[in-house]
XYZ file of N, CA and C in Angstrom:
687
model
N -14.831 23.970 211.832
C -14.498 25.659 211.338
C -13.842 25.342 209.912
N -13.367 26.333 209.259
C -12.622 26.366 208.171
C -11.233 25.807 208.068
N -10.362 25.798 209.641
C -9.499 25.044 209.735
C -9.444 23.498 209.600
N -10.576 23.190 210.174
C -10.779 21.748 210.314
C -11.239 21.215 208.800
N -12.366 21.890 208.204
C -12.286 21.694 206.572
C -10.590 21.482 205.767
N -9.913 22.369 206.157
C -8.935 22.820 205.297
C -7.871 21.730 206.241
N -7.874 21.046 207.290
C -7.326 19.803 207.664
C -7.817 18.722 206.938
N -8.898 18.280 206.854
C -9.884 16.954 206.113
C -9.338 17.016 204.851
N -9.119 18.234 204.410
C -8.771 18.293 202.597
C -7.233 17.902 202.480
N -6.292 18.400 203.288
C -4.968 17.908 203.151
C -4.457 16.807 203.525
N -5.436 16.051 204.415
C -5.185 14.808 204.906
C -5.830 13.620 203.889
N -6.767 14.251 203.170
C -7.228 13.511 201.541
C -6.286 13.532 200.732
N -5.618 14.550 200.693
C -4.513 15.082 199.471
C -3.188 14.318 199.799
N -3.063 14.089 201.104
C -1.800 13.511 201.555
C -2.170 11.892 201.197
N -3.327 11.376 201.292
C -3.634 9.886 201.189
C -3.439 9.462 199.679
N -3.968 10.381 199.076
C -4.567 10.092 197.557
C -2.737 10.013 196.622
N -1.675 10.702 196.996
C -0.911 10.455 195.775
C 0.422 10.726 196.895
N 1.433 10.817 196.595
C 2.667 10.511 197.515
C 2.828 11.704 197.607
N 2.843 12.058 198.967
C 2.704 13.123 199.909
C 3.843 13.993 199.234
N 3.243 15.386 198.911
C 4.557 16.279 198.580
C 4.633 17.101 199.467
N 5.643 18.019 199.303
C 6.487 19.139 200.564
C 5.506 19.812 200.834
N 4.662 20.284 199.499
C 3.940 21.571 199.767
C 2.718 21.045 200.098
N 2.245 20.058 200.238
C 0.916 19.532 201.294
C 1.254 19.489 202.370
N 2.875 18.757 202.616
C 3.347 18.878 204.081
C 3.276 19.819 204.803
N 4.002 20.901 204.438
C 4.130 22.279 204.931
C 2.719 22.647 205.136
N 1.750 22.843 204.488
C 0.271 23.458 204.373
C -0.397 22.833 205.599
N -0.161 21.446 205.544
C -0.828 20.839 206.934
C -0.460 20.976 207.991
N 1.077 21.173 207.917
C 1.765 21.989 209.240
C 1.136 23.431 209.738
N 1.065 24.047 208.691
C 0.775 25.731 209.023
C -1.090 25.084 209.985
N -1.807 24.625 209.374
C -2.922 24.005 209.816
C -2.494 23.492 211.139
N -1.919 22.672 211.196
C -1.735 22.031 212.666
C -1.479 22.751 213.861
N -0.430 23.609 213.394
C -0.028 24.768 214.258
C -1.136 25.933 214.535
N -1.882 26.122 213.655
C -3.464 27.225 213.875
C -4.051 26.498 214.693
N -4.311 25.258 214.552
C -5.180 24.477 215.702
C -4.457 24.214 217.086
N -3.453 24.631 216.935
C -2.761 24.357 218.305
C -2.212 22.712 218.742
N -2.053 22.611 217.365
C -1.455 20.794 217.621
C 0.035 21.151 217.160
N 0.821 21.215 217.871
C 1.943 21.872 217.665
C 3.090 20.151 217.521
N 2.879 19.132 218.247
C 3.176 17.613 218.083
C 3.292 17.423 216.499
N 1.945 17.387 215.767
C 1.684 17.101 214.763
C 2.254 18.123 213.413
N 2.373 19.376 213.815
C 2.674 20.300 213.238
C 4.354 19.995 212.816
N 4.863 19.873 214.153
C 6.235 19.488 213.935
C 6.716 18.387 213.114
N 6.025 16.997 213.236
C 6.137 16.247 212.240
C 5.924 16.429 210.667
N 4.822 17.268 210.605
C 5.167 17.481 209.161
C 6.267 18.421 208.650
N 6.706 19.292 209.654
C 7.726 20.046 209.300
C 8.788 19.363 209.009
N 9.068 18.366 209.830
C 10.140 17.126 209.814
C 9.996 16.586 208.974
N 9.270 16.029 208.395
C 9.132 15.262 207.250
C 9.537 15.831 205.791
N 8.794 17.180 205.787
C 9.351 18.196 204.518
C 10.238 18.565 204.552
N 11.292 18.845 205.702
C 12.753 19.247 205.573
C 13.378 17.981 205.438
N 12.977 16.861 205.475
C 14.010 15.502 205.052
C 13.807 15.407 203.874
N 12.569 16.025 202.952
C 12.679 15.560 201.893
C 13.338 16.915 201.062
N 13.044 18.167 201.641
C 13.653 19.441 200.997
C 14.284 20.199 202.132
N 15.661 20.007 202.317
C 16.113 20.160 203.401
C 16.529 22.113 203.282
N 16.225 22.750 202.048
C 16.045 23.911 202.020
C 14.849 24.782 201.475
N 13.825 24.050 201.874
C 12.312 24.873 201.860
C 12.197 25.576 202.503
N 12.004 26.924 202.041
C 11.901 28.182 202.838
C 10.461 27.845 203.387
N 9.842 27.966 203.012
C 8.429 27.658 203.653
C 8.352 27.040 204.781
N 9.168 25.743 205.003
C 9.111 24.709 205.816
C 10.112 25.234 207.033
N 10.974 26.081 206.660
C 12.068 26.426 207.346
C 11.211 27.595 208.663
N 10.536 28.545 207.341
C 9.664 29.376 208.640
C 8.622 28.583 209.406
N 7.955 27.937 208.895
C 7.183 26.910 209.775
C 7.668 26.583 211.189
N 8.813 25.781 211.022
C 9.614 25.348 212.002
C 10.154 26.338 213.019
N 10.557 27.492 212.352
C 10.982 28.435 213.126
C 9.753 28.980 213.896
N 8.957 29.080 213.422
C 7.253 29.622 214.219
C 7.090 28.503 215.726
N 7.027 27.405 215.334
C 6.947 26.699 216.208
C 8.065 26.562 217.348
N 9.182 26.798 216.661
C 10.199 27.239 217.836
C 10.269 28.069 218.540
N 9.728 29.330 217.874
C 9.327 30.755 218.561
C 8.291 30.348 219.754
N 7.401 29.803 219.130
C 6.198 29.524 220.178
C 6.510 28.404 221.335
N 7.548 27.861 221.261
C 7.889 26.693 222.056
C 8.766 27.648 223.061
N 9.467 28.991 222.690
C 10.395 29.540 223.533
C 11.784 29.168 223.298
N 12.264 28.636 222.118
C 13.284 28.557 221.431
C 13.765 29.733 220.655
N 13.905 30.648 221.205
C 14.074 31.969 220.422
C 15.752 31.612 219.626
N 16.777 31.227 219.861
C 17.935 31.246 218.745
C 17.769 30.004 217.861
N 17.066 28.941 218.196
C 16.836 27.784 217.457
C 15.443 28.251 216.067
N 14.799 29.417 216.440
C 13.780 30.126 215.447
C 14.278 31.016 214.838
N 15.294 31.800 215.306
C 16.082 32.914 214.646
C 17.165 32.137 213.596
N 17.745 30.690 213.836
C 18.425 30.408 213.076
C 17.342 29.780 211.747
N 16.292 29.362 211.974
C 15.540 28.809 210.802
C 14.815 30.381 210.329
N 14.639 31.514 211.000
C 14.306 32.401 209.918
C 15.274 32.904 209.191
N 16.332 32.596 209.600
C 17.623 33.687 208.499
C 17.685 32.435 207.509
N 17.560 31.232 207.609
C 17.516 30.034 206.753
C 16.345 30.560 205.608
N 15.159 30.416 206.053
C 14.045 30.667 205.442
C 14.134 31.869 204.645
N 14.260 32.998 205.104
C 14.895 34.115 203.946
C 15.669 33.964 203.031
N 16.937 32.940 203.441
C 17.646 33.101 202.442
C 17.409 32.113 201.077
N 16.299 31.283 201.402
C 16.027 30.400 200.308
C 14.347 30.853 199.868
N 13.778 31.590 200.591
C 12.412 32.329 200.164
C 12.436 33.685 200.657
N 12.890 34.604 199.935
C 12.816 36.193 200.330
C 11.429 36.633 200.821
N 10.811 36.000 200.232
C 9.323 36.605 200.498
C 8.608 35.612 201.802
N 9.321 35.317 202.289
C 8.711 34.540 203.955
C 8.561 35.641 204.750
N 7.461 36.061 204.979
C 7.026 37.186 205.662
C 6.815 37.175 207.016
N 6.701 35.917 207.515
C 6.320 35.953 208.938
C 7.985 35.845 209.418
N 9.147 35.085 208.436
C 10.180 34.644 209.174
C 11.068 36.546 209.143
N 10.611 37.156 208.507
C 11.341 38.303 207.731
C 10.600 39.425 209.111
N 9.180 39.352 209.538
C 8.795 40.099 210.625
C 9.675 39.517 211.804
N 9.778 38.034 212.296
C 10.483 37.677 213.299
C 11.566 38.359 213.725
N 12.629 38.368 212.501
C 14.134 38.935 212.204
C 13.952 40.315 212.597
N 13.115 41.147 212.098
C 13.052 42.323 212.378
C 12.406 42.365 214.061
N 11.549 42.108 214.047
C 11.050 42.016 215.873
C 12.465 41.711 217.069
N 13.317 40.781 216.142
C 13.935 40.613 217.510
C 15.542 41.568 217.403
N 15.461 42.036 216.032
C 16.302 42.960 216.021
C 16.041 44.340 216.946
N 14.636 44.714 216.831
C 14.245 45.799 217.893
C 14.596 45.325 219.379
N 13.972 43.965 219.560
C 14.046 43.973 221.014
C 15.563 43.840 221.254
N 16.643 43.574 220.407
C 18.124 43.805 220.893
C 18.594 45.239 220.756
N 17.472 46.014 220.776
C 17.718 47.587 220.831
C 19.216 47.976 219.298
N 18.718 47.178 218.225
C 19.482 47.323 216.663
C 18.345 47.816 216.027
N 17.556 48.780 216.029
C 16.721 49.384 215.053
C 16.434 49.448 213.620
N 18.036 49.980 213.185
C 18.494 50.354 211.995
C 18.200 48.749 211.209
N 18.717 47.803 212.340
C 18.945 46.370 211.451
C 17.524 45.951 211.570
N 16.599 46.552 212.079
C 15.328 45.777 212.142
C 14.724 46.146 211.027
N 14.892 47.707 210.392
C 14.114 48.104 209.424
C 13.801 47.407 207.805
N 15.256 46.707 207.229
C 15.245 46.183 205.850
C 14.359 44.926 206.185
N 14.332 43.805 207.209
C 13.386 42.620 207.245
C 11.990 43.020 207.658
N 11.592 44.238 208.075
C 10.375 44.192 208.528
C 9.837 45.075 206.897
N 10.596 45.693 205.974
C 10.316 46.372 205.149
C 9.903 45.046 203.924
N 11.061 44.029 204.152
C 10.576 42.638 203.371
C 9.441 41.860 203.468
N 8.985 42.081 204.774
C 7.637 41.667 205.111
C 6.412 42.614 204.575
N 6.884 43.522 204.722
C 5.273 44.484 204.146
C 5.488 44.509 202.840
N 6.865 44.275 202.077
C 6.494 44.171 200.658
C 6.049 42.736 200.169
N 6.116 41.870 201.156
C 5.510 40.775 200.435
C 4.004 40.542 200.973
N 3.949 41.039 201.954
C 2.268 41.073 202.699
C 2.109 42.287 203.044
N 1.276 43.378 201.955
C 1.140 44.706 202.236
C 0.429 44.872 203.357
N -0.547 43.817 203.745
C -1.494 44.194 204.551
C -1.221 43.555 206.175
N 0.257 43.575 206.100
C 0.424 42.779 207.592
C 0.856 44.090 208.796
N -0.624 44.506 209.094
C -0.332 45.241 210.239
C 0.719 44.961 211.369
N 1.064 44.063 211.799
C 2.234 43.725 212.943
C 3.628 44.670 212.043
N 3.620 44.359 211.160
C 5.184 44.730 210.845
C 5.126 46.376 210.346
N 3.950 46.727 209.861
C 3.719 48.183 210.000
C 3.870 48.962 211.268
N 3.559 48.259 212.435
C 3.691 48.767 213.696
C 5.217 48.895 213.960
N 5.589 47.783 214.229
C 6.911 47.207 214.379
C 8.121 48.602 213.741
N 7.923 48.232 212.439
C 8.670 49.126 211.501
C 8.614 50.917 211.758
N 7.282 51.049 212.300
C 7.096 52.452 212.951
C 7.998 52.644 214.053
N 8.102 51.898 214.999
C 8.777 52.017 216.199
C 10.631 52.125 215.938
N 10.855 51.307 214.884
C 12.105 51.192 214.203
C 12.364 52.435 213.804
N 11.600 53.098 213.090
C 11.827 54.643 212.396
C 11.835 55.500 213.661
N 10.769 55.302 214.856
C 10.781 56.243 215.755
C 12.400 56.495 216.465
N 12.673 55.266 216.780
C 14.114 55.475 217.188
C 15.212 55.859 216.668
N 15.167 55.605 215.372
C 16.144 56.160 214.344
C 15.973 57.522 214.259
N 14.957 58.280 214.541
C 14.812 59.397 214.290
C 13.984 59.509 212.730
N 13.697 58.935 212.421
C 13.086 59.127 210.751
C 11.725 59.398 211.281
N 11.093 60.168 211.439
C 9.991 60.683 211.909
C 8.371 60.945 210.847
N 8.974 61.028 209.762
C 7.689 61.047 208.745
C 7.721 59.849 208.390
N 8.746 58.825 208.248
C 8.607 57.294 207.841
C 7.812 56.802 208.990
N 7.943 57.115 210.429
C 7.382 56.320 211.749
C 6.074 56.865 211.616
N 5.772 57.949 211.195
C 4.483 58.355 211.455
C 3.463 57.770 210.364
N 3.954 57.580 208.945
C 3.318 56.725 208.035
C 3.056 55.426 208.439
N 4.091 55.000 208.660
C 4.188 53.216 209.154
C 2.733 53.243 210.594
N 2.919 54.247 211.523
C 2.024 53.972 212.765
C 0.687 54.499 212.145
N 0.515 55.101 211.363
C -1.227 55.634 210.923
C -1.382 54.369 210.244
N -1.014 53.397 209.646
C -1.052 52.359 208.651
C -1.250 51.335 209.758
N -0.729 51.109 210.856
C -0.415 50.289 211.792
C -1.792 50.171 212.711
N -2.378 51.648 212.970
C -3.933 51.823 214.169
C -4.794 51.196 212.846
N -4.806 51.465 211.611
C -6.178 51.367 210.607
C -6.013 49.664 210.399
N -4.985 48.882 210.255
C -4.925 47.750 210.278
C -4.946 46.659 210.757
N -4.233 47.241 212.390
C -4.740 46.713 213.666
C -5.415 47.336 214.704
N -6.250 47.610 214.664
C -7.560 48.799 215.333
C -7.192 48.449 216.751
N -7.596 46.998 217.202
C -7.627 46.789 218.340
C -6.538 46.583 219.331
N -5.175 46.864 218.507
C -3.860 47.141 219.482
C -3.561 48.909 219.843
N -4.351 49.212 220.918
C -4.070 50.435 221.371
C -2.696 51.027 221.792
N -1.708 49.784 221.813
C -0.330 50.375 221.959
C -0.169 51.435 220.872
N -0.455 51.036 219.750
C 0.278 51.456 218.673
C -0.082 52.960 218.849
N -1.351 53.424 219.530
C -1.867 55.102 219.575
C -0.837 55.581 220.743
N -0.056 54.558 221.467
C 0.797 55.366 222.124
C 1.980 55.690 221.411
N 2.696 54.870 220.804
C 3.916 54.998 219.853
C 3.354 56.192 218.744
N 2.339 56.308 218.014
C 1.976 57.456 217.284
C 2.125 58.798 218.236
N 1.477 58.649 219.499
C 1.616 60.254 219.915
C 3.150 60.542 220.209
N 3.693 59.521 220.303
C 5.598 59.834 220.604
C 6.118 60.428 219.341
N 5.806 59.969 218.255
C 6.125 60.498 217.220
C 5.496 62.171 216.666
N 4.083 61.726 216.731
C 3.358 63.433 216.933
C 4.051 64.595 217.617
N 4.136 63.976 218.808
C 4.941 64.954 219.618
C 6.248 65.234 219.160
N 6.928 64.455 218.691
C 8.389 64.999 218.403
C 8.197 65.652 216.915
N 7.756 65.544 216.050
C 7.089 66.290 214.911
C 6.469 67.683 215.361
N 6.081 67.488 216.186
C 5.471 69.053 216.788
C 6.459 69.802 217.483
N 7.118 69.451 218.262
C 8.441 69.861 218.949
C 9.258 70.641 217.575
N 9.645 69.652 216.814
C 10.438 70.175 215.597
C 9.483 71.286 214.827
N 8.294 71.068 214.598
C 7.518 71.979 214.033
C 8.033 73.857 214.588
N 7.434 73.454 215.800
C 7.789 74.779 216.873
C 9.067 75.440 216.844
N 9.942 74.294 216.848
C 11.105 75.107 216.936
C 11.754 75.668 215.310
N 10.981 75.208 214.591
C 10.919 75.775 213.321
C 10.369 77.199 213.154
N 9.402 77.387 213.747
C 8.595 78.715 213.637
C 7.167 78.355 212.947
N 7.086 77.098 212.664
C 5.966 76.711 212.158
C 4.753 76.698 213.170
N 4.175 77.375 213.735
C 3.532 77.581 215.161
C 1.965 76.571 214.829
N 1.449 77.050 213.673
C 0.152 76.500 213.325
C 0.116 75.100 212.957
N 1.274 74.504 212.024
C 1.497 72.853 212.254
C 1.534 72.513 213.972
N 2.368 72.802 214.654
C 2.965 72.659 215.820
C 1.292 72.167 216.470
N 0.763 73.395 216.325
C -0.487 73.280 217.280
C -1.414 72.105 216.716
N -1.428 71.965 215.321
C -2.117 71.033 214.806
C -1.740 69.408 215.211
N -0.165 69.374 214.966
C 0.467 68.110 215.672
C 0.220 67.892 217.273
N 0.405 68.714 217.788
C 0.206 68.696 219.341
C -1.267 67.938 219.884
N -2.242 68.732 218.982
C -3.555 68.190 219.193
C -4.067 66.770 219.111
N -3.225 66.107 217.378
C -3.137 64.931 217.150
C -2.251 64.372 218.321
N -1.539 64.548 218.767
C -0.644 63.832 219.908
C -1.492 63.374 220.959
N -2.065 64.459 221.511
C -3.105 64.509 222.503
C -3.975 63.431 222.344
N -4.991 63.384 221.004
C -5.925 62.409 220.769
C -5.486 60.912 220.771
N -4.184 60.781 220.141
C -3.453 59.644 220.266
C -3.090 59.224 221.649
N -2.541 59.826 222.531
C -2.537 59.473 223.600
C -3.440 58.972 224.485
N -4.490 59.783 224.428
C -5.915 59.841 225.229
C -6.314 58.602 224.624
N -6.493 57.886 223.138
C -7.241 56.796 222.823
C -6.350 55.687 223.741
N -5.065 55.909 223.533
C -4.408 54.587 224.253
C -4.918 54.805 226.021
N -4.828 55.785 226.414
C -4.930 55.685 227.914
C -6.597 55.501 228.305
N -7.416 55.586 227.812
C -8.916 55.361 227.612
C -9.093 53.731 227.333
N -7.987 52.918 226.953
C -8.265 51.768 226.527
C -7.986 50.895 227.892
N -7.900 51.431 229.115
C -7.080 50.984 230.112
C -5.894 49.852 230.293
N -4.673 50.482 229.826
C -3.611 49.689 229.725
C -2.771 49.284 230.810
N -2.092 47.834 230.909
C -1.459 48.025 232.093
C -0.635 48.760 232.647
N -0.431 48.837 233.862
C 0.834 49.556 234.405
C 2.113 49.226 233.874
N 2.754 50.389 233.263
C 3.944 50.197 232.699
C 4.616 51.400 232.440
N 5.748 50.941 231.736
C 6.673 52.635 231.413
C 5.723 53.501 230.217
N 5.177 52.386 229.420
C 4.468 53.131 228.342
C 3.253 54.331 228.802
N 2.509 53.577 229.961
C 1.301 54.071 230.642
C 1.756 55.249 231.010
N 3.050 55.492 231.817
C 3.632 56.667 232.673
C 3.923 58.183 231.550
N 4.923 57.446 230.474
C 5.110 58.198 229.771
C 4.119 58.983 228.773
N 2.732 58.234 228.356
C 1.685 58.581 227.658
C 1.021 59.573 228.859
N 1.028 59.100 229.830
C 0.271 60.436 230.576
C 1.141 61.838 230.534
N 2.689 61.696 231.037
C 3.396 62.789 230.804
C 3.388 63.304 229.760
N 3.463 62.726 228.614
C 3.064 62.829 227.304
C 2.025 63.857 227.017
N 0.891 63.300 227.567
C -0.480 63.952 227.465
C -0.230 65.428 228.387
N 0.200 65.285 229.124
C 0.377 66.704 230.193
C 1.423 67.671 229.394
N 2.411 67.109 228.579
C 3.122 68.021 227.641
C 2.441 68.605 226.546
N 1.739 67.754 226.177
C 1.139 68.305 225.069
C 0.159 69.617 225.176
N -0.674 69.123 226.434
C -1.472 70.084 226.806
C -1.080 71.267 227.462
N -0.031 71.514 227.923
C 0.752 72.829 228.241
C 0.978 73.257 226.918
N 1.927 72.681 225.900
C 2.428 73.233 225.094
C 1.062 74.152 224.063
N 0.115 73.289 224.155
C -1.203 74.144 223.262
C -1.789 75.146 224.389
N -1.759 75.354 225.433
C -1.896 76.137 226.483
C -1.092 77.653 226.141
N 0.319 77.225 225.939
C 1.500 78.339 225.523
C 0.906 78.866 224.066
N 0.633 78.179 223.408
C 0.510 78.523 221.856
C -0.707 79.293 221.709
N -1.932 78.924 222.526
C -3.003 79.475 222.527
C -3.167 80.710 223.024
N -2.480 80.892 224.275
C -1.897 82.302 224.833
C -1.449 83.297 224.240
N -0.364 82.923 223.305
C 0.377 83.815 222.596
C -0.759 84.100 221.200
N -1.344 83.432 220.930
C -2.409 83.752 219.674
C -2.912 85.183 219.894
């Protein structure tokens, strides 16, 4: 396939000239994508032996450590990677994800924003930043990001659950503010988002339970609104 062809080309390039750091980092990434972590680790080590502050090499080593379960080592590499290469979008993504997992959503937003700035089509970063915005109650920003996430990563139905939570909160705020028509539309959209998530046969989890509760809640809210019209 394409990765095999890329690996062959990189192998030839590394034989024809003194091996450059860029070629070693590129081959590291291809080896990693092919699942050959041992060869990828060798290439990363060789690149970093020549250029210890190469942001892309540090990012690749961090990704390998993350995959191997070395969370602390990965985080250290990612922090160094973005220090030397602010556009290292995967490193920024994982730094944001780690902050989210550690319940520091406000701290997750800047690295996730840096990841999106470097790679505007990065659906995973939009999804994670949408959650961070939701947890910091920045509802409009959360809505914008999660709407992007469901377009960019349509196969990840969990994003519809997150979208439902945000739409439900926005609907509640509209209702409390007396904007009943807007609330009705938002409750309808929240119901659709929850239904899309539930129809994907998600595994048993807190999210599944909350989506079922949320769907029932918005249906009751719509019943109340329509009865008063």
